[in-house]
């Protein structure tokens, strides 16, 4: 297993061969596509002992043991042993292919196309898919529609057009576009046919690969391997104008506009020019935005907020590299110019860290299927656009500088069908790429998607009436749950006892089993509690229909959440999966019972509030869950205090998510009901990755300091994520351990290995490359103020938990003061009066002030403890974009929308009103203002708002007739209405969840929320923006 | 190192350790017994400290899973603290004020450390969810090295103290 020890070349042929035989057998079964997965993987399972699954994932090499850490291992082992999996034989992916190269490389490039025809002859294939025969696409298709001619305007239609798929089978089969788009995924599920065509065709391919790969390794006829070993695709580009960066509809930014225009000339090793060696030239020609060099006196220039959404700064890199760089929405760094030494970083007083959104839904994602995933021999980095090719046969890792061999099959480029162009391969052309992982990356066969729902059915829960709407949502979305034929589902309800439901196929109706012994919980029957969704769908539907009524008359008020969670954990631990827990009150029975700790009269003081859990029961259970690949998502619908600080641990350490609906009631709070429905829909239908781990690697010299987010940190750079969802963001604090003087570029790579809901093991890799600078001024110039604020917010949450809230608030303010004084004393030569800030940090004080007024960190009596803790959970778990929107919402004036400067997307005109400062002075009584706070939209109507707007957009006669709770705009046939609705729906489309629109007039209860977001204004307990600036100036100039 | 043997020591030697003193040349006093015991126990503590250092090094280099590591480390925390507290009490009884004074900071540190431990149901200090935080890891490593140094110095000090007590009586 000692990975570094295994020579990459032929030496290890015999070992891997034997293993490969097995692996390829089972491997083909995995990759065979979802349809046959149940069957085949069972086969695969039998064919190998669980322990012999060869190794997994972004294993860090230097240490054999961690490589083995078989955390979630097979169920036969006790959880503790699982962590080490000592006796396993683990293998690195077969590198053996190198050994065989001599025989094949005699063939010159032009020979390659022939391989395609040779292959099928050599290996009997279930589908003739590859053969240029009857049902085979013309070779052009085989090129994945990549512009082989060098044309750069290739658009591949999104594959998500389900119905056309069947017609396209061949096309798609060679296409490998499987984008991360949720709609696509949903399509897979929605129309039972679509997946089969698409995946079926994929299966053909994988199978081909596998057969070939297997045969290749096991038999001496190796020559055929090259042409097909690795294919990538999905070179489809959004049909937006090149300048889309300015307009940025999120859907199109999924992928960096990178490789599209890669020079298509025969430059054999252009890559070298991207390597560190040649950077000096490019660095000197840096083209900073002239604005970027300005020093700003914030006290004089008050209106610094740009009127368009703030764009992340562009790293100061050579354009060739920057073109390939990772999309900032997925991966961004607080400092786009990395300081050379820790001393320099300390001097700048800015936090260094990464903000990731690794599993974001992407419109376009190149997916590579290859038997050999090319990785660095020593640090296991995946090959990426920022490596340098020393010559045709060797590449130098950009993280550890190890020189590696280019495997034989990597020499062939499936896109151009040219041989000897390793630097043109998709892996080297895309900073974001997904690999289909071979069986070496599995510790056990990919798990089926398993969903377990745990409902609170105590009296309190029934009172809120949530069960109705949840069951209804579930019924509606049952067919949309991501999964395949292996999907399993189960239900548990609990009050003071635990109720299980047997959904055995053949039963006429679900059978309820009650376990009242909550002290020593057991599973009443070994099977049929988690059932195959397809086989027992009717029973499941039956249950969901009857469940709300079943407990209608319950008088049981106690809630045994702890035992219920234990039961659910026991039920799921053999497979892993997702547990969705609905809880409506403080658990008060059995293990994990909690006591109310909130003291309302103490809310105002920032001290002595209970942000830490009161028991470690939930944390320990979460760790057990994490070990068994179970993630717990908590839906808390509670009117009273429910100690989210303790309960939240169950999700936090098992990589789940927390949803909170304060004072949920089906009648009294219709807005929350709608919110729950919308969020539940998204929750149930969004993409999901099971048994995931994420490793973050960075160039030698940098090291990871702390992780932020929902997960369990398994080793210094490895996160264990039993489930990964596309709405989760992560943050990482970094430090500079060794000086980076001898390098000009650093790279960060995150590799997320997960099992898709289709039962495929996949690795999503993002690589970010940034320049190193030695000058403090440049560090400041490259600062990314949004990322910095996001990271500071994460750090402040930690601080408030470990120390206190006031400590965290002070730390936030000090962060601004320290960095600005550092700037003043070290960069500015002349000490002018005023508050001088670099252009890049011009919004820093504003964002920090917004953070101080955010629910997590605000002082004052209006934050309930649970809401505050929920806000903190959100800070930790949200991707940066949404975190920034909740912290500093965008304010637009919408009563005078015009088409001037409007966007045009798909024949829709979307007006683009300027973003206003968050100050009441920007509001006026005769206007209407829309505040976009990420998860909510608030439309404030001024008292004297124009009659025109009221009647044409709101469809009401007068201001007084605006309903008290209005959450929808009527669809009126007026241009004003069309514009407003177009704008709002455009805002909504940009995010995966559905922000609810509140229409607020003066007397509305929501008005306080609206005004609370006016962060530039003074509140009873907080500074106004100007006062804050004065305070900072005072401290800075000390 | 100068060991002031005050009148208190002499007083205690007469009283508490009187039965033990058999040999006229080298009196085996209670204080000497304390030093001997402390010597042995410190040797044990040195092993604890080494174990601690190795454990955290393993964590840092990813050899071990944090949950396992915490499970092995946590049961050792209280014994270590108790052993140390135990011979502090012994020194108190033996009225070895200087020795006791030298140990007080560590004793206080131990008490503070255990008071400020994270919420845990079992004994111990280390929480697998936070242990991988670079700050905490570095702190624990440093703590290990400092303790090792302290125990080593203390070991030789006790050796010296024991001989001194034996010889001076």
Coordinates of N, CA and C in Angstrom, one line a residue, chain A residues 60 63-66 71 80 83-84 613-616 619-620 623 653 705-706 712-717, chain B residues 59-68 71 118-122 127-130 132-135 137:
Chain A
X60 N -3.3 11.1 0.7 CA -2.0 11.8 0.8 C -1.0 10.7 1.0
X63 N 2.1 9.1 4.1 CA 1.9 8.3 5.2 C 1.0 7.2 4.9
X64 N 1.5 6.1 4.9 CA 0.7 4.9 4.5 C -0.5 4.8 5.3
X65 N -0.5 5.1 6.5 CA -1.6 4.8 7.3 C -2.8 5.6 6.9
X66 N -2.5 6.9 6.7 CA -3.7 7.7 6.4 C -4.2 7.3 5.1
X71 N -12.3 5.1 6.9 CA -13.2 5.6 7.9 C -14.6 5.0 7.8
X80 N -14.6 1.7 15.3 CA -13.2 2.2 15.7 C -12.2 1.6 14.8
X83 N -11.5 3.2 11.3 CA -10.7 4.3 11.0 C -9.3 3.9 10.4
X84 N -8.9 2.8 10.7 CA -7.5 2.5 10.2 C -7.5 1.5 9.2
X613 N -22.6 23.9 22.9 CA -23.6 22.9 23.2 C -23.6 22.5 24.7
X614 N -24.7 22.1 25.2 CA -24.8 21.7 26.6 C -24.4 20.3 26.9
X615 N -24.5 19.5 25.8 CA -24.1 18.1 26.0 C -23.3 17.7 24.7
X616 N -22.5 16.7 24.9 CA -21.8 16.2 23.7 C -22.4 15.0 23.1
X619 N -22.9 15.6 19.3 CA -21.6 15.6 18.6 C -21.1 14.2 18.5
X620 N -21.2 13.4 19.6 CA -20.7 12.0 19.5 C -21.4 11.2 18.5
X623 N -20.4 12.0 15.1 CA -19.2 11.4 14.7 C -19.4 10.0 14.3
X653 N -21.3 18.1 12.4 CA -20.2 17.1 12.3 C -20.5 16.0 11.4
X705 N -4.6 25.7 8.1 CA -4.7 26.1 9.5 C -6.0 25.6 10.1
X706 N -7.1 26.0 9.5 CA -8.4 25.6 10.1 C -9.4 25.5 9.0
X712 N -16.5 16.6 9.3 CA -15.5 16.2 10.4 C -14.1 16.2 9.7
X713 N -13.2 16.9 10.4 CA -11.9 16.9 9.9 C -11.1 15.6 10.3
X714 N -10.8 14.9 9.3 CA -10.3 13.6 9.6 C -8.7 13.6 9.6
X715 N -8.1 14.4 8.9 CA -6.7 14.6 9.1 C -6.4 16.0 8.6
X716 N -5.1 16.4 8.6 CA -4.8 17.8 8.5 C -5.4 18.4 7.2
X717 N -5.6 17.6 6.2 CA -6.2 18.2 5.0 C -7.3 17.4 4.4
Chain B
X59 N -0.9 12.7 14.8 CA -2.1 13.4 14.3 C -1.6 14.4 13.2
X60 N -0.6 15.1 13.5 CA -0.1 16.1 12.6 C 0.3 15.5 11.3
X61 N 0.9 14.3 11.3 CA 1.3 13.7 10.1 C 0.3 12.8 9.5
X62 N -0.9 12.8 10.0 CA -2.0 12.1 9.4 C -1.9 10.6 9.6
X63 N -1.1 10.2 10.5 CA -1.0 8.7 10.7 C -2.2 8.1 11.4
X64 N -2.9 9.0 12.2 CA -3.9 8.5 13.0 C -5.2 9.3 12.8
X65 N -6.3 8.6 13.0 CA -7.6 9.3 13.0 C -7.8 10.0 14.3
X66 N -8.3 11.3 14.2 CA -8.4 12.0 15.4 C -9.4 11.4 16.4
X67 N -10.4 10.7 16.0 CA -11.3 10.1 16.9 C -10.5 9.0 17.7
X68 N -9.8 8.1 17.0 CA -9.0 7.1 17.7 C -8.0 7.7 18.7
X71 N -9.6 9.0 21.7 CA -10.0 8.0 22.5 C -8.8 7.3 23.3
X118 N -13.6 21.3 26.8 CA -14.8 21.4 26.1 C -15.9 20.5 26.8
X119 N -17.1 20.7 26.4 CA -18.2 19.9 26.9 C -18.0 18.5 26.5
X120 N -17.8 17.6 27.5 CA -17.6 16.2 27.2 C -18.3 15.4 28.3
X121 N -18.8 14.2 27.9 CA -19.4 13.4 28.9 C -18.4 12.5 29.6
X122 N -17.4 12.1 28.8 CA -16.4 11.3 29.4 C -15.3 12.1 30.0
X127 N -11.0 17.0 22.1 CA -12.3 16.8 21.4 C -11.9 16.5 19.9
X128 N -12.3 15.4 19.4 CA -11.8 15.0 18.0 C -12.3 16.0 17.0
X129 N -13.3 16.8 17.3 CA -13.7 17.8 16.2 C -12.9 19.0 16.2
X130 N -12.2 19.3 17.3 CA -11.5 20.6 17.2 C -10.0 20.3 17.3
X132 N -8.0 18.9 15.3 CA -7.2 19.1 14.1 C -7.0 20.6 13.7
X133 N -7.6 21.4 14.5 CA -7.4 22.8 14.3 C -5.9 23.1 14.5
X134 N -5.3 23.8 13.6 CA -3.8 23.9 13.7 C -3.4 24.6 15.0
X135 N -4.2 25.6 15.5 CA -3.8 26.2 16.7 C -3.8 25.2 17.9
X137 N -3.7 22.0 17.8 CA -2.7 21.0 17.6 C -1.3 21.5 18.0

